[in-house]
Short mmCIF file of C-alpha atoms and ligand atoms in Angstrom, two decimals:
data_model
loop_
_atom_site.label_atom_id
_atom_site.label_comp_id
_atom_site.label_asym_id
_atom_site.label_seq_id
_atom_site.Cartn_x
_atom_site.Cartn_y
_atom_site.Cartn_z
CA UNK C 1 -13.60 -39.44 -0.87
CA UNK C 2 -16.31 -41.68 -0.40
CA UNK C 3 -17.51 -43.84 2.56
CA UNK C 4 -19.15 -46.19 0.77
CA UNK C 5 -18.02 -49.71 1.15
CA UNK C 6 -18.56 -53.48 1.62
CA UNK C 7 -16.76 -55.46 3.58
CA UNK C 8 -16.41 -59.24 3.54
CA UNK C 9 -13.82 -61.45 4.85
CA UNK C 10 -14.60 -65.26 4.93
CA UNK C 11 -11.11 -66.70 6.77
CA UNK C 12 -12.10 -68.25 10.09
CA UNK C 13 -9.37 -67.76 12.88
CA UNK C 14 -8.09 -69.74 15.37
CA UNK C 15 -5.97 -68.02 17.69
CA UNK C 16 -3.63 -69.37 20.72
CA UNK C 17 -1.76 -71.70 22.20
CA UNK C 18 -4.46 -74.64 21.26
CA UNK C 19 -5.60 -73.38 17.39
CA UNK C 20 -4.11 -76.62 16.65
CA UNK C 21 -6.84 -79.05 17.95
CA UNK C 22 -9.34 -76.97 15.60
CA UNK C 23 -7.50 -78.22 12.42
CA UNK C 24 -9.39 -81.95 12.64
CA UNK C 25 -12.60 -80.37 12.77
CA UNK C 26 -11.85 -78.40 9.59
CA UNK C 27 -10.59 -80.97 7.85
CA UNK C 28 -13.99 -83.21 7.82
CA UNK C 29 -15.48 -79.83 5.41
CA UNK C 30 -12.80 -80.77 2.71
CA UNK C 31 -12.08 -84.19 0.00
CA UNK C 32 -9.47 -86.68 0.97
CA UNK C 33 -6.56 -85.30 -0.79
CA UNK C 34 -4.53 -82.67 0.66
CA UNK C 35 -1.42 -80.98 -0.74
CA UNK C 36 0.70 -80.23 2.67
CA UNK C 37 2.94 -76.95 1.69
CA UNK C 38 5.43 -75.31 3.75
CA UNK C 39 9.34 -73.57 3.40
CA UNK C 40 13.17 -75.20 3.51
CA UNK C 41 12.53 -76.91 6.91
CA UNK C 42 11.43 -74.26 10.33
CA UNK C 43 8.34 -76.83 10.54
CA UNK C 44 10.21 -79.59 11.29
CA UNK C 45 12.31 -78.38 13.58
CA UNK C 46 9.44 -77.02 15.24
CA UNK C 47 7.87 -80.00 15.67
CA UNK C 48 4.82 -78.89 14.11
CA UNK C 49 4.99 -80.83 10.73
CA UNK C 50 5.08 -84.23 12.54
CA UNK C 51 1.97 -83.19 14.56
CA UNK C 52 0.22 -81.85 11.03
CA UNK C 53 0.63 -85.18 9.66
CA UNK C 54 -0.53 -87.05 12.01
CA UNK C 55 -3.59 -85.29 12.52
CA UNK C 56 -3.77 -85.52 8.34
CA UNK C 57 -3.31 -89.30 8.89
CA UNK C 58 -6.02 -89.86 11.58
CA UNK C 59 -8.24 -87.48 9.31
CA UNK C 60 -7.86 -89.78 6.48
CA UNK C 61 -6.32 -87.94 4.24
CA UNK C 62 -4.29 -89.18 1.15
CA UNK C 63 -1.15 -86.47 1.85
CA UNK C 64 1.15 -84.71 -0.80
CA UNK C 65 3.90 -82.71 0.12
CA UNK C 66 5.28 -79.23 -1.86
CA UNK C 67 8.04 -78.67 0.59
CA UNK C 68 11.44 -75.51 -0.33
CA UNK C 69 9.25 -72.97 -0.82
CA UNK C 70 11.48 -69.98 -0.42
CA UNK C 71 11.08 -67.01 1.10
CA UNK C 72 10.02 -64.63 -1.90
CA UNK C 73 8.54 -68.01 -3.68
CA UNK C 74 8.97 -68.65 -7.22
CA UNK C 75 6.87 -68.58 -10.03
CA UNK C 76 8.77 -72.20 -11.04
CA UNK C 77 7.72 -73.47 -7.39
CA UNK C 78 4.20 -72.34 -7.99
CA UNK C 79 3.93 -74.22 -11.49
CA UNK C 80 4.96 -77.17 -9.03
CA UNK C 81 2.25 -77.10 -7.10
CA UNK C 82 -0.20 -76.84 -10.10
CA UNK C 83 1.33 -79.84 -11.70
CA UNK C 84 0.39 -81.86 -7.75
CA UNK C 85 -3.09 -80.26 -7.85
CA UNK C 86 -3.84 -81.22 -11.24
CA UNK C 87 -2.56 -84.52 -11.45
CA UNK C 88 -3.49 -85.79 -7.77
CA UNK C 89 -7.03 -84.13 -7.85
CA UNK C 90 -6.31 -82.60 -4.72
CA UNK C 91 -9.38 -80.92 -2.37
CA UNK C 92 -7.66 -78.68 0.04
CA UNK C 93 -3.84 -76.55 -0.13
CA UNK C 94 -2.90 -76.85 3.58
CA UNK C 95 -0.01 -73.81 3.82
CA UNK C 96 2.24 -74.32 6.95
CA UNK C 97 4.72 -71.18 7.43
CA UNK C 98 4.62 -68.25 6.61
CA UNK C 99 3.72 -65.40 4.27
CA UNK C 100 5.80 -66.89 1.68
CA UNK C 101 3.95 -70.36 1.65
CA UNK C 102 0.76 -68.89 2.28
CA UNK C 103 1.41 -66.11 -0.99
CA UNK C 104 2.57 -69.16 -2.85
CA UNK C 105 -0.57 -71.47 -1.65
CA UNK C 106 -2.73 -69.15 -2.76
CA UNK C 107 -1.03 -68.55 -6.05
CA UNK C 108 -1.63 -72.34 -6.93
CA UNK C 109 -5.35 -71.97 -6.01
CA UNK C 110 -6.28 -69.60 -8.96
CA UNK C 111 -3.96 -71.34 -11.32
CA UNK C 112 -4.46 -74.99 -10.89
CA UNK C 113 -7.39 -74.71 -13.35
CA UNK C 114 -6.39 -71.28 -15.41
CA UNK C 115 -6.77 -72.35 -19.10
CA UNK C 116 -4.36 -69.26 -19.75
CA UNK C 117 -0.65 -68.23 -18.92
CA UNK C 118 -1.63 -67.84 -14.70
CA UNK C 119 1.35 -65.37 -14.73
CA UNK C 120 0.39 -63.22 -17.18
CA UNK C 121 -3.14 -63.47 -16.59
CA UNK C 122 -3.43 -62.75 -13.01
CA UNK C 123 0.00 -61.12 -11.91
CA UNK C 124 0.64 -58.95 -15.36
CA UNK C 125 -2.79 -58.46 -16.63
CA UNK C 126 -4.54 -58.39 -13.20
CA UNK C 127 -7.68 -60.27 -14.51
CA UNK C 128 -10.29 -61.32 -12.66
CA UNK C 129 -10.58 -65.16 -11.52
CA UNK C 130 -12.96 -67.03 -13.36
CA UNK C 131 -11.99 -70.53 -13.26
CA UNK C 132 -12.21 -72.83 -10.28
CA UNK C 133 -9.85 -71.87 -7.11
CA UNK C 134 -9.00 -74.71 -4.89
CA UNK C 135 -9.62 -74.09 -0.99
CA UNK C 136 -6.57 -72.57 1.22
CA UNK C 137 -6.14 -73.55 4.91
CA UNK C 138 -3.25 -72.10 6.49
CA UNK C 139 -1.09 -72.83 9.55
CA UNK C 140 0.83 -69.51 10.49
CA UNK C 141 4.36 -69.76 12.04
CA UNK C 142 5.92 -66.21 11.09
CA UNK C 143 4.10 -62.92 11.68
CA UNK C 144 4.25 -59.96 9.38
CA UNK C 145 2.32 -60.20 6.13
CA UNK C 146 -1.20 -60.75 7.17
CA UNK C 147 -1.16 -63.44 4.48
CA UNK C 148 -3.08 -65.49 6.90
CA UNK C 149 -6.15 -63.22 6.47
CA UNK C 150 -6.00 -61.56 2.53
CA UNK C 151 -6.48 -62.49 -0.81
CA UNK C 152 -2.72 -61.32 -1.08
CA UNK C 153 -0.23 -63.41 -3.60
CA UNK C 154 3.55 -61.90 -3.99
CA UNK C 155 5.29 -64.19 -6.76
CA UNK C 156 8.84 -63.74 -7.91
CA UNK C 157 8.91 -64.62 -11.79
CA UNK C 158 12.82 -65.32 -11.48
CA UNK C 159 13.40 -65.76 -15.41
CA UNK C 160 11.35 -61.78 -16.05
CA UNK C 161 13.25 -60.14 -12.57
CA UNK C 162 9.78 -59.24 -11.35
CA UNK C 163 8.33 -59.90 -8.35
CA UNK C 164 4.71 -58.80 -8.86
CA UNK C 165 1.98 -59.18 -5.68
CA UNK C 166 -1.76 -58.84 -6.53
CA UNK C 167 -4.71 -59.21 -4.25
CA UNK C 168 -7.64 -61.72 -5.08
CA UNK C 169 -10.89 -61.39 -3.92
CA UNK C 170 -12.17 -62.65 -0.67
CA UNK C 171 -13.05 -66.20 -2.27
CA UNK C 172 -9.33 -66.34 -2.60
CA UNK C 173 -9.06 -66.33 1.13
CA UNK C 174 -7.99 -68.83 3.41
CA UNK C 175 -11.35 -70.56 4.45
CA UNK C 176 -9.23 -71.06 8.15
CA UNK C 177 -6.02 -69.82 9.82
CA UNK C 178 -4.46 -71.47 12.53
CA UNK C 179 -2.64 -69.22 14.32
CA UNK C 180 -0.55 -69.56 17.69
CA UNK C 181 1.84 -67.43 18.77
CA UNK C 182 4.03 -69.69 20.05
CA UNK C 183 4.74 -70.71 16.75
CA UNK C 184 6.66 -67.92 16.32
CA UNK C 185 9.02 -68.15 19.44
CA UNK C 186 11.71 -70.24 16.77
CA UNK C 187 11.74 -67.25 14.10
CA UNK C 188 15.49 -65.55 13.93
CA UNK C 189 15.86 -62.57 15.50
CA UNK C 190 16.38 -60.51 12.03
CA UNK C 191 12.87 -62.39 10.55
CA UNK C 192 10.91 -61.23 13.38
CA UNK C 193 12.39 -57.96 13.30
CA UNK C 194 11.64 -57.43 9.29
CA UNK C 195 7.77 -59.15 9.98
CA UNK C 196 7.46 -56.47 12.88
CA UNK C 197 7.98 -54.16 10.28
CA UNK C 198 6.80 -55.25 7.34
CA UNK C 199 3.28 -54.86 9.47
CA UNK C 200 4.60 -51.03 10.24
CA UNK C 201 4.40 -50.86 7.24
CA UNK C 202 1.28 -51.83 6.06
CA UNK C 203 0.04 -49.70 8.35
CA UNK C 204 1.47 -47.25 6.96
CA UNK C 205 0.88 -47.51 3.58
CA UNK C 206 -3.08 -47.01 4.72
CA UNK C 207 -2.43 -44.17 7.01
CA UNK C 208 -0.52 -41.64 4.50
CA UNK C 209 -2.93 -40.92 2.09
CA UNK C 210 -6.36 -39.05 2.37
CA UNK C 211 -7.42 -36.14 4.31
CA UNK C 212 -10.95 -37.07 5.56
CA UNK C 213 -12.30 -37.68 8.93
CA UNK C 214 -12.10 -41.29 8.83
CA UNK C 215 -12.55 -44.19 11.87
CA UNK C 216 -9.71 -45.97 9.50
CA UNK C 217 -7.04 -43.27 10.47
CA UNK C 218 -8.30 -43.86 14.59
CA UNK C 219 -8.10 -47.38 14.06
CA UNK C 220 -4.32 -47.00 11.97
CA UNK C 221 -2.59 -45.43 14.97
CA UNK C 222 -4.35 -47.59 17.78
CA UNK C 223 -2.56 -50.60 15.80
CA UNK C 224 0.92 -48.97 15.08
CA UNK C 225 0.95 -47.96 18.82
CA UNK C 226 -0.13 -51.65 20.14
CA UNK C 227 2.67 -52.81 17.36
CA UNK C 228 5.45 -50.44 18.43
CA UNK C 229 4.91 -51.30 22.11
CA UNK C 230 5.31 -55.17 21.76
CA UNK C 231 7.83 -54.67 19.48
CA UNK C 232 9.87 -53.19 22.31
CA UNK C 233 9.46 -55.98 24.60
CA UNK C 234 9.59 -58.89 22.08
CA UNK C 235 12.72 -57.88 20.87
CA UNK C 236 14.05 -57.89 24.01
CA UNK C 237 12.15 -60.72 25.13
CA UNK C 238 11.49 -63.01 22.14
CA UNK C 239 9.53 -65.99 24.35
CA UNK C 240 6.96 -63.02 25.82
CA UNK C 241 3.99 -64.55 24.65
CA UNK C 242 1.76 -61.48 25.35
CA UNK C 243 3.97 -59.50 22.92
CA UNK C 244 4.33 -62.10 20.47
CA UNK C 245 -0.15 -62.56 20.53
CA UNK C 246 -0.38 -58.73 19.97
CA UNK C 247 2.11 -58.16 17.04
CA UNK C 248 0.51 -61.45 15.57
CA UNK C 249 -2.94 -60.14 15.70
CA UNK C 250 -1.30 -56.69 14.41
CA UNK C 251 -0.12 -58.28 11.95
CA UNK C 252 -3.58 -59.99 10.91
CA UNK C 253 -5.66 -57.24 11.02
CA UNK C 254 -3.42 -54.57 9.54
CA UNK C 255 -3.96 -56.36 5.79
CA UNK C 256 -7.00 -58.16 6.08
CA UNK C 257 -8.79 -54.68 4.61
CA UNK C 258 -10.29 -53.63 7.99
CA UNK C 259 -7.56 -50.91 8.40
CA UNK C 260 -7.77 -49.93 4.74
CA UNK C 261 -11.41 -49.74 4.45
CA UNK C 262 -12.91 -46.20 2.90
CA UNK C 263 -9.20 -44.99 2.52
CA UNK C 264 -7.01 -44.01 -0.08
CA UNK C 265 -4.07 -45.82 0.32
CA UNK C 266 -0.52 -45.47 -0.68
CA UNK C 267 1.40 -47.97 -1.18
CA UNK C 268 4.75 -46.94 -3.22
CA UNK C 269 7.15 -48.23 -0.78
CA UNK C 270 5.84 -51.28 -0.92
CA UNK C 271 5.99 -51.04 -4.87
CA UNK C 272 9.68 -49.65 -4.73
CA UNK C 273 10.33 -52.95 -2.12
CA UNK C 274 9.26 -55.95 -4.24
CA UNK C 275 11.47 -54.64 -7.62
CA UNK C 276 14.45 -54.23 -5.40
CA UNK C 277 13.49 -57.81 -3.70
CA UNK C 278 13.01 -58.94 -7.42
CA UNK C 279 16.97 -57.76 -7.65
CA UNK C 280 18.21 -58.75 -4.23
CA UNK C 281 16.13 -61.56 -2.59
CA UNK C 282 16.53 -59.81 0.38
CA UNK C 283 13.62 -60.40 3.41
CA UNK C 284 10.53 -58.16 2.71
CA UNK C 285 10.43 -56.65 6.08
CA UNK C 286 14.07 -55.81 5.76
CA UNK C 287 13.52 -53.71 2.54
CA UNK C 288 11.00 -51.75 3.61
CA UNK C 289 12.72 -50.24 6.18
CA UNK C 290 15.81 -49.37 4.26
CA UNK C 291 13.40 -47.41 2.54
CA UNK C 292 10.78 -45.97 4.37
CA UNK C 293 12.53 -43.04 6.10
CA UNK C 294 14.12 -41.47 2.59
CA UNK C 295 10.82 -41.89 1.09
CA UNK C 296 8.72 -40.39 3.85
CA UNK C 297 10.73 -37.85 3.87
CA UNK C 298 10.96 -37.09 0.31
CA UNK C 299 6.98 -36.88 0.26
CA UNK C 300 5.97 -35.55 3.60
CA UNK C 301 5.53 -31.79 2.59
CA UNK C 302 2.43 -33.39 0.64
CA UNK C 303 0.51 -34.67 3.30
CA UNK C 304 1.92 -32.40 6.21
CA UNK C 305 -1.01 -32.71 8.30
CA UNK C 306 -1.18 -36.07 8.42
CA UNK C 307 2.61 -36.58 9.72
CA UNK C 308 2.25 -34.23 12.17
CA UNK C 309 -0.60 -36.14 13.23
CA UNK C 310 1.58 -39.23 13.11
CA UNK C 311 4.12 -37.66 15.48
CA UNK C 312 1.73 -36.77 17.44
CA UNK C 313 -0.60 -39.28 17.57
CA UNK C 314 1.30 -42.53 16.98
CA UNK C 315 4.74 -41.58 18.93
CA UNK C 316 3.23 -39.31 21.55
CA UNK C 317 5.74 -36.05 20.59
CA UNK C 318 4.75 -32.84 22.26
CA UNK C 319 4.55 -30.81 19.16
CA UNK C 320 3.73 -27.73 20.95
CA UNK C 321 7.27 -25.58 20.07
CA UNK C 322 7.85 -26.75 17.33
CA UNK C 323 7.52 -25.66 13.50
CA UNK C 324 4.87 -27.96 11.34
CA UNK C 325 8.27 -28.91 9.56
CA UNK C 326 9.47 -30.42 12.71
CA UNK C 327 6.28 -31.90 14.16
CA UNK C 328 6.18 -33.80 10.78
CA UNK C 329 9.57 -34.92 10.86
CA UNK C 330 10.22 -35.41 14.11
CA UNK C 331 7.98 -38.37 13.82
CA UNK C 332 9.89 -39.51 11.03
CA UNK C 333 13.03 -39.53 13.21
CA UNK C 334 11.30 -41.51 15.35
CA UNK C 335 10.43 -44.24 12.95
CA UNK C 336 14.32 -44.11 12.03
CA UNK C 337 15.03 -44.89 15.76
CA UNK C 338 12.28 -47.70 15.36
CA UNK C 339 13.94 -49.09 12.52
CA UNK C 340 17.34 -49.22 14.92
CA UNK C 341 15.62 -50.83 17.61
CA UNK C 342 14.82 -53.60 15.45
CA UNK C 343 18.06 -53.75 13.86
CA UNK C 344 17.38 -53.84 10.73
CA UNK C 345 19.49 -52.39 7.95
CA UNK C 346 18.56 -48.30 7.21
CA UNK C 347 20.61 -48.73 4.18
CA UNK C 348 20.09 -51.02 0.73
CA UNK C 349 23.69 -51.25 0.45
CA UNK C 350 23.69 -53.38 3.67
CA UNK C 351 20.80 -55.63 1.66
CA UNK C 352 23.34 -56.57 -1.20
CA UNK C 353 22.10 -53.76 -3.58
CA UNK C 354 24.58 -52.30 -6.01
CA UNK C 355 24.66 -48.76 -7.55
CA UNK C 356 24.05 -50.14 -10.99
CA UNK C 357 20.59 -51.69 -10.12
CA UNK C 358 19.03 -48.90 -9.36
CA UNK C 359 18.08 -47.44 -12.02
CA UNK C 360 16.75 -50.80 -12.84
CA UNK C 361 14.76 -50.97 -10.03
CA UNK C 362 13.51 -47.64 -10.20
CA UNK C 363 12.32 -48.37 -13.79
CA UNK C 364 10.90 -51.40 -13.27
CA UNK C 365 8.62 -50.29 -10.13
CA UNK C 366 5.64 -49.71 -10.72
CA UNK C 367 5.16 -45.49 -9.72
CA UNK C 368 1.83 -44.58 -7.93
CA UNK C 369 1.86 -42.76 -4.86
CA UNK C 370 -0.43 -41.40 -1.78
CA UNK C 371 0.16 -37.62 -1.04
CA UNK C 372 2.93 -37.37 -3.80
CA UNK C 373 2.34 -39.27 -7.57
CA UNK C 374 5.61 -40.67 -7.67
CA UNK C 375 7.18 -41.57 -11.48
CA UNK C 376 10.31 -43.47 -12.11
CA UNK C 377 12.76 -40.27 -11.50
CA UNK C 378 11.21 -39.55 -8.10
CA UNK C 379 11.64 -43.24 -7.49
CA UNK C 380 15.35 -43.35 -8.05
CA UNK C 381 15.84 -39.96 -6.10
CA UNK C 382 14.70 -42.20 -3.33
CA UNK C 383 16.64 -45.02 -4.09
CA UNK C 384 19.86 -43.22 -4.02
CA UNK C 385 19.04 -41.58 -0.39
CA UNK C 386 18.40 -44.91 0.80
CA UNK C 387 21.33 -46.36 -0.45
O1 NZQ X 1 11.43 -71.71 4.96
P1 NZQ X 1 11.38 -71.96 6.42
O2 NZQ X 1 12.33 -73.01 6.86
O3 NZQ X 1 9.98 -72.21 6.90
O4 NZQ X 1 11.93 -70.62 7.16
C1 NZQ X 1 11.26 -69.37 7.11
C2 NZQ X 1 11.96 -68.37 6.19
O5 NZQ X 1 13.33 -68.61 6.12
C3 NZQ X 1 11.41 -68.70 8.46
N1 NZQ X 1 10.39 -69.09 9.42
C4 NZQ X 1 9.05 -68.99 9.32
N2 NZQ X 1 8.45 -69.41 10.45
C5 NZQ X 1 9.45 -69.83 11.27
C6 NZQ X 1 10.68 -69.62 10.62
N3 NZQ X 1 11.86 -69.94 11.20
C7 NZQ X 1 11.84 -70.44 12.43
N4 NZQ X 1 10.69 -70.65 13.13
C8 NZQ X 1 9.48 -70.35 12.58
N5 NZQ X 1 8.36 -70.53 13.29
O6 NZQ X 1 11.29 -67.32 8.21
C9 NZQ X 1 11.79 -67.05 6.91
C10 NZQ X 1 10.87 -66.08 6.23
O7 NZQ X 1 9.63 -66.67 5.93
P2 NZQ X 1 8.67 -65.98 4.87
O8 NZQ X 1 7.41 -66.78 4.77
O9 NZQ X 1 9.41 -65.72 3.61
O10 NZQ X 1 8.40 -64.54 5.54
P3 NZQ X 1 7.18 -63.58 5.48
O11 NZQ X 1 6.07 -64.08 6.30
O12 NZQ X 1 7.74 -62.26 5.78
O13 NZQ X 1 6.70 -63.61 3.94
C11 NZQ X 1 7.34 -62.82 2.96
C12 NZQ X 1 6.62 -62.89 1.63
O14 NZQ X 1 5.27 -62.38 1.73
C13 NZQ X 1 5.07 -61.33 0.75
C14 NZQ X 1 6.48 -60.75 0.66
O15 NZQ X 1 6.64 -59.93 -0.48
C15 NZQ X 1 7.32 -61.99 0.63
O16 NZQ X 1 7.33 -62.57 -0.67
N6 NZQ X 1 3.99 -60.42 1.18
C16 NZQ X 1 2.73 -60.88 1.17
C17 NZQ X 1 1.64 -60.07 1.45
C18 NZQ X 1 0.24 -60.54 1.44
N7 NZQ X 1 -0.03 -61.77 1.14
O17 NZQ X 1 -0.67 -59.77 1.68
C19 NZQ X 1 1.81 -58.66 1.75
C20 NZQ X 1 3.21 -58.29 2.12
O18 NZQ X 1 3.36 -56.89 1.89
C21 NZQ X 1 4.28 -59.03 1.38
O19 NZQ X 1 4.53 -58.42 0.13
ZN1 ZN X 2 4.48 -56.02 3.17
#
């Protein structure tokens, strides 16, 4: 393993309750035309698109609007976008909402002016951007992805059943995030719940893999702990603003490659999550942890150290009497208990899977692994415990 690394992360935050007044100032950086994205309608009710556009309108800008964009957005809704960019010349992609819009905003960046198939270019082939990438702002109203802060772009390619994320390089960035907390206090109960996790997650994904002595690993469980303990209150208390700041900030710096940095990473669950989203549409969050607890505990005897370490570490368990075995999976249970806390599903049944798609999810996910190399028959072993 090697601690050699460079970092560089060019998104400017603005955090708190008055982020807003800071989206003016970065406006005057940017050309008059602005394509104003953002999902089936949250913003409005919000009251947040009416005071976007009028701070748009006293900027000067010439507005046009890419509004639907589902959750999981569409490779169709994307080839939207590129159509407004193109023909309205626009300077800036200002995404209001949430990891969805952002993914999508960012998708339409790098393909505005690909000369090649952007699908198969950047989210099959994985080639490098070489052609010009329009500027990303980015208004956050939904906490989980970390969107906000990442090069990260999850499309669904509807016609192909694929939904395939890739992560661009820093340039691919938001240049500015706007991000207040109280944005979030309108988010469903069941959407904050699967972005609370979908940031476990993450987390997670970083933390089970490697063996060194690593800063990352310190850093990992000081944000799952923070995480876990606002979850508590916030889902008790969805308008606590302290808890809502914390599991947004969580949620920002768990994928904006600080807690990944010098670490191999995992990420399989993830892989497993977007084929059977691909399949069910169901909310990202929500997928992850109907399958997190099979698969952990399909691969833990791989990495023992590390969950007992988690246990220990990350849900304070006196491991003192017990076997390794049961230090490792007693923090397992716990994240099982988490996953109840939250109410979110534990099974994919409850996410509209059916029996029959799983071997077409397992086949169609791309295998990879942390502790354990996973290929497509592990992959459906852990499909069927989690269904
Ligand atoms: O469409 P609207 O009306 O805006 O409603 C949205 C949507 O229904 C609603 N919502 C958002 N803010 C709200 C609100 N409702 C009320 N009040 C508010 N303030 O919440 C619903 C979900 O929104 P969405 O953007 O889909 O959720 P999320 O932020 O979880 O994004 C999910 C997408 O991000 C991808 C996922 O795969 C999925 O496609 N990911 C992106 C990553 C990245 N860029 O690094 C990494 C993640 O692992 C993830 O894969
Ligand atoms: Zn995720």
């Amino acid at each position: 393993m090697k601690f050699d690394f460079n970092y560089y992360n060019p998104t400017k935050i603005y955090f708190g309750r008055t982020a807003l007044d800071n989206l003016s100032g970065e406006l005057s950086g940017y050309g008059k035309t602005v394509l104003l994205m953002y999902g089936k309608g949250s913003i409005k009710k919000l009251g947040l698109y009416d005071k976007v556009v009028e701070i748009l309108k006293n900027a000067g800008k010439t507005v046009v609007e890419l509004s639907g964009i589902k959750s999981n957005p569409s490779y169709s809704q994307l080839l939207e976008g590129v159509r407004l960019v193109r023909e309205n010349n626009v300077d800036l992609i200002l995404a209001v909402g949430g990891g969805s819009v952002i993914d999508c905003a960012k998708g339409i960046s790098v393909s505005a002016y690909c000369d090649e198939d952007p699908w198969k270019k950047y989210w099959v082939d994985f080639k490098d951007v070489d052609n010009r990438i329009v500027p990303v702002g980015s208004i956050l109203t939904m906490a989980g992805t970390g969107s906000e802060m990442n090069g990260g772009s999850v499309i669904t390619n509807e016609d192909e059943k694929l939904k395939n994320g890739r992560v661009f390089p820093p340039q691919v960035n938001p240049k500015f995030s706007i991000l207040n907390p109280e944005y979030t206090f309108t988010v469903p109960a069941y959407q904050m719940s699967s972005g609370i996790f979908d940031t476990m997650s993450h987390l997670m994904e970083q933390y089970f893999s490697g063996d060194d002595d690593n800063t990352t690993d310190y850093i990992l469980e000081g944000v799952m702990r923070s995480l876990i303990h606002s979850a508590g209150i916030a889902v008790k208390d969805s308008q606590n603003y302290e808890a809502r700041s914390n599991i947004m900030w969580c949620a920002t710096i768990g994928l904006n490659t600080v807690t990944g940095l010098s670490k191999e990473q995992d990420w399989e669950v993830h892989m497993i999550e977007h084929q059977l989203g691909a399949y069910t549409d169901c909310a990202h969050g929500a997928g992850l942890a109907a399958i997190s607890v099979p698969y952990y505990k399909y691969i833990y005897k791989s990495g023992i150290d590390k969950f007992v370490r988690f246990s220990q570490n990350v849900w304070g368990i006196n491991t003192d009497s017990m076997t390794r075995e049961e230090a490792a999976e007693a923090g397992i249970e716990k994240l099982g208990e988490f996953i109840k806390e939250l109410g979110l599903p534990s099974t994919l049944k409850e996410l509209g899977a059916t029996e029959d798609m799983l071997p077409l999810i397992a086949r169609s996910t791309i295998p990879g692994g942390g502790y354990k190399k996973m290929n497509s028959d592990d992959i459906l072993k852990v499909l069927k415990e989690s269904y």
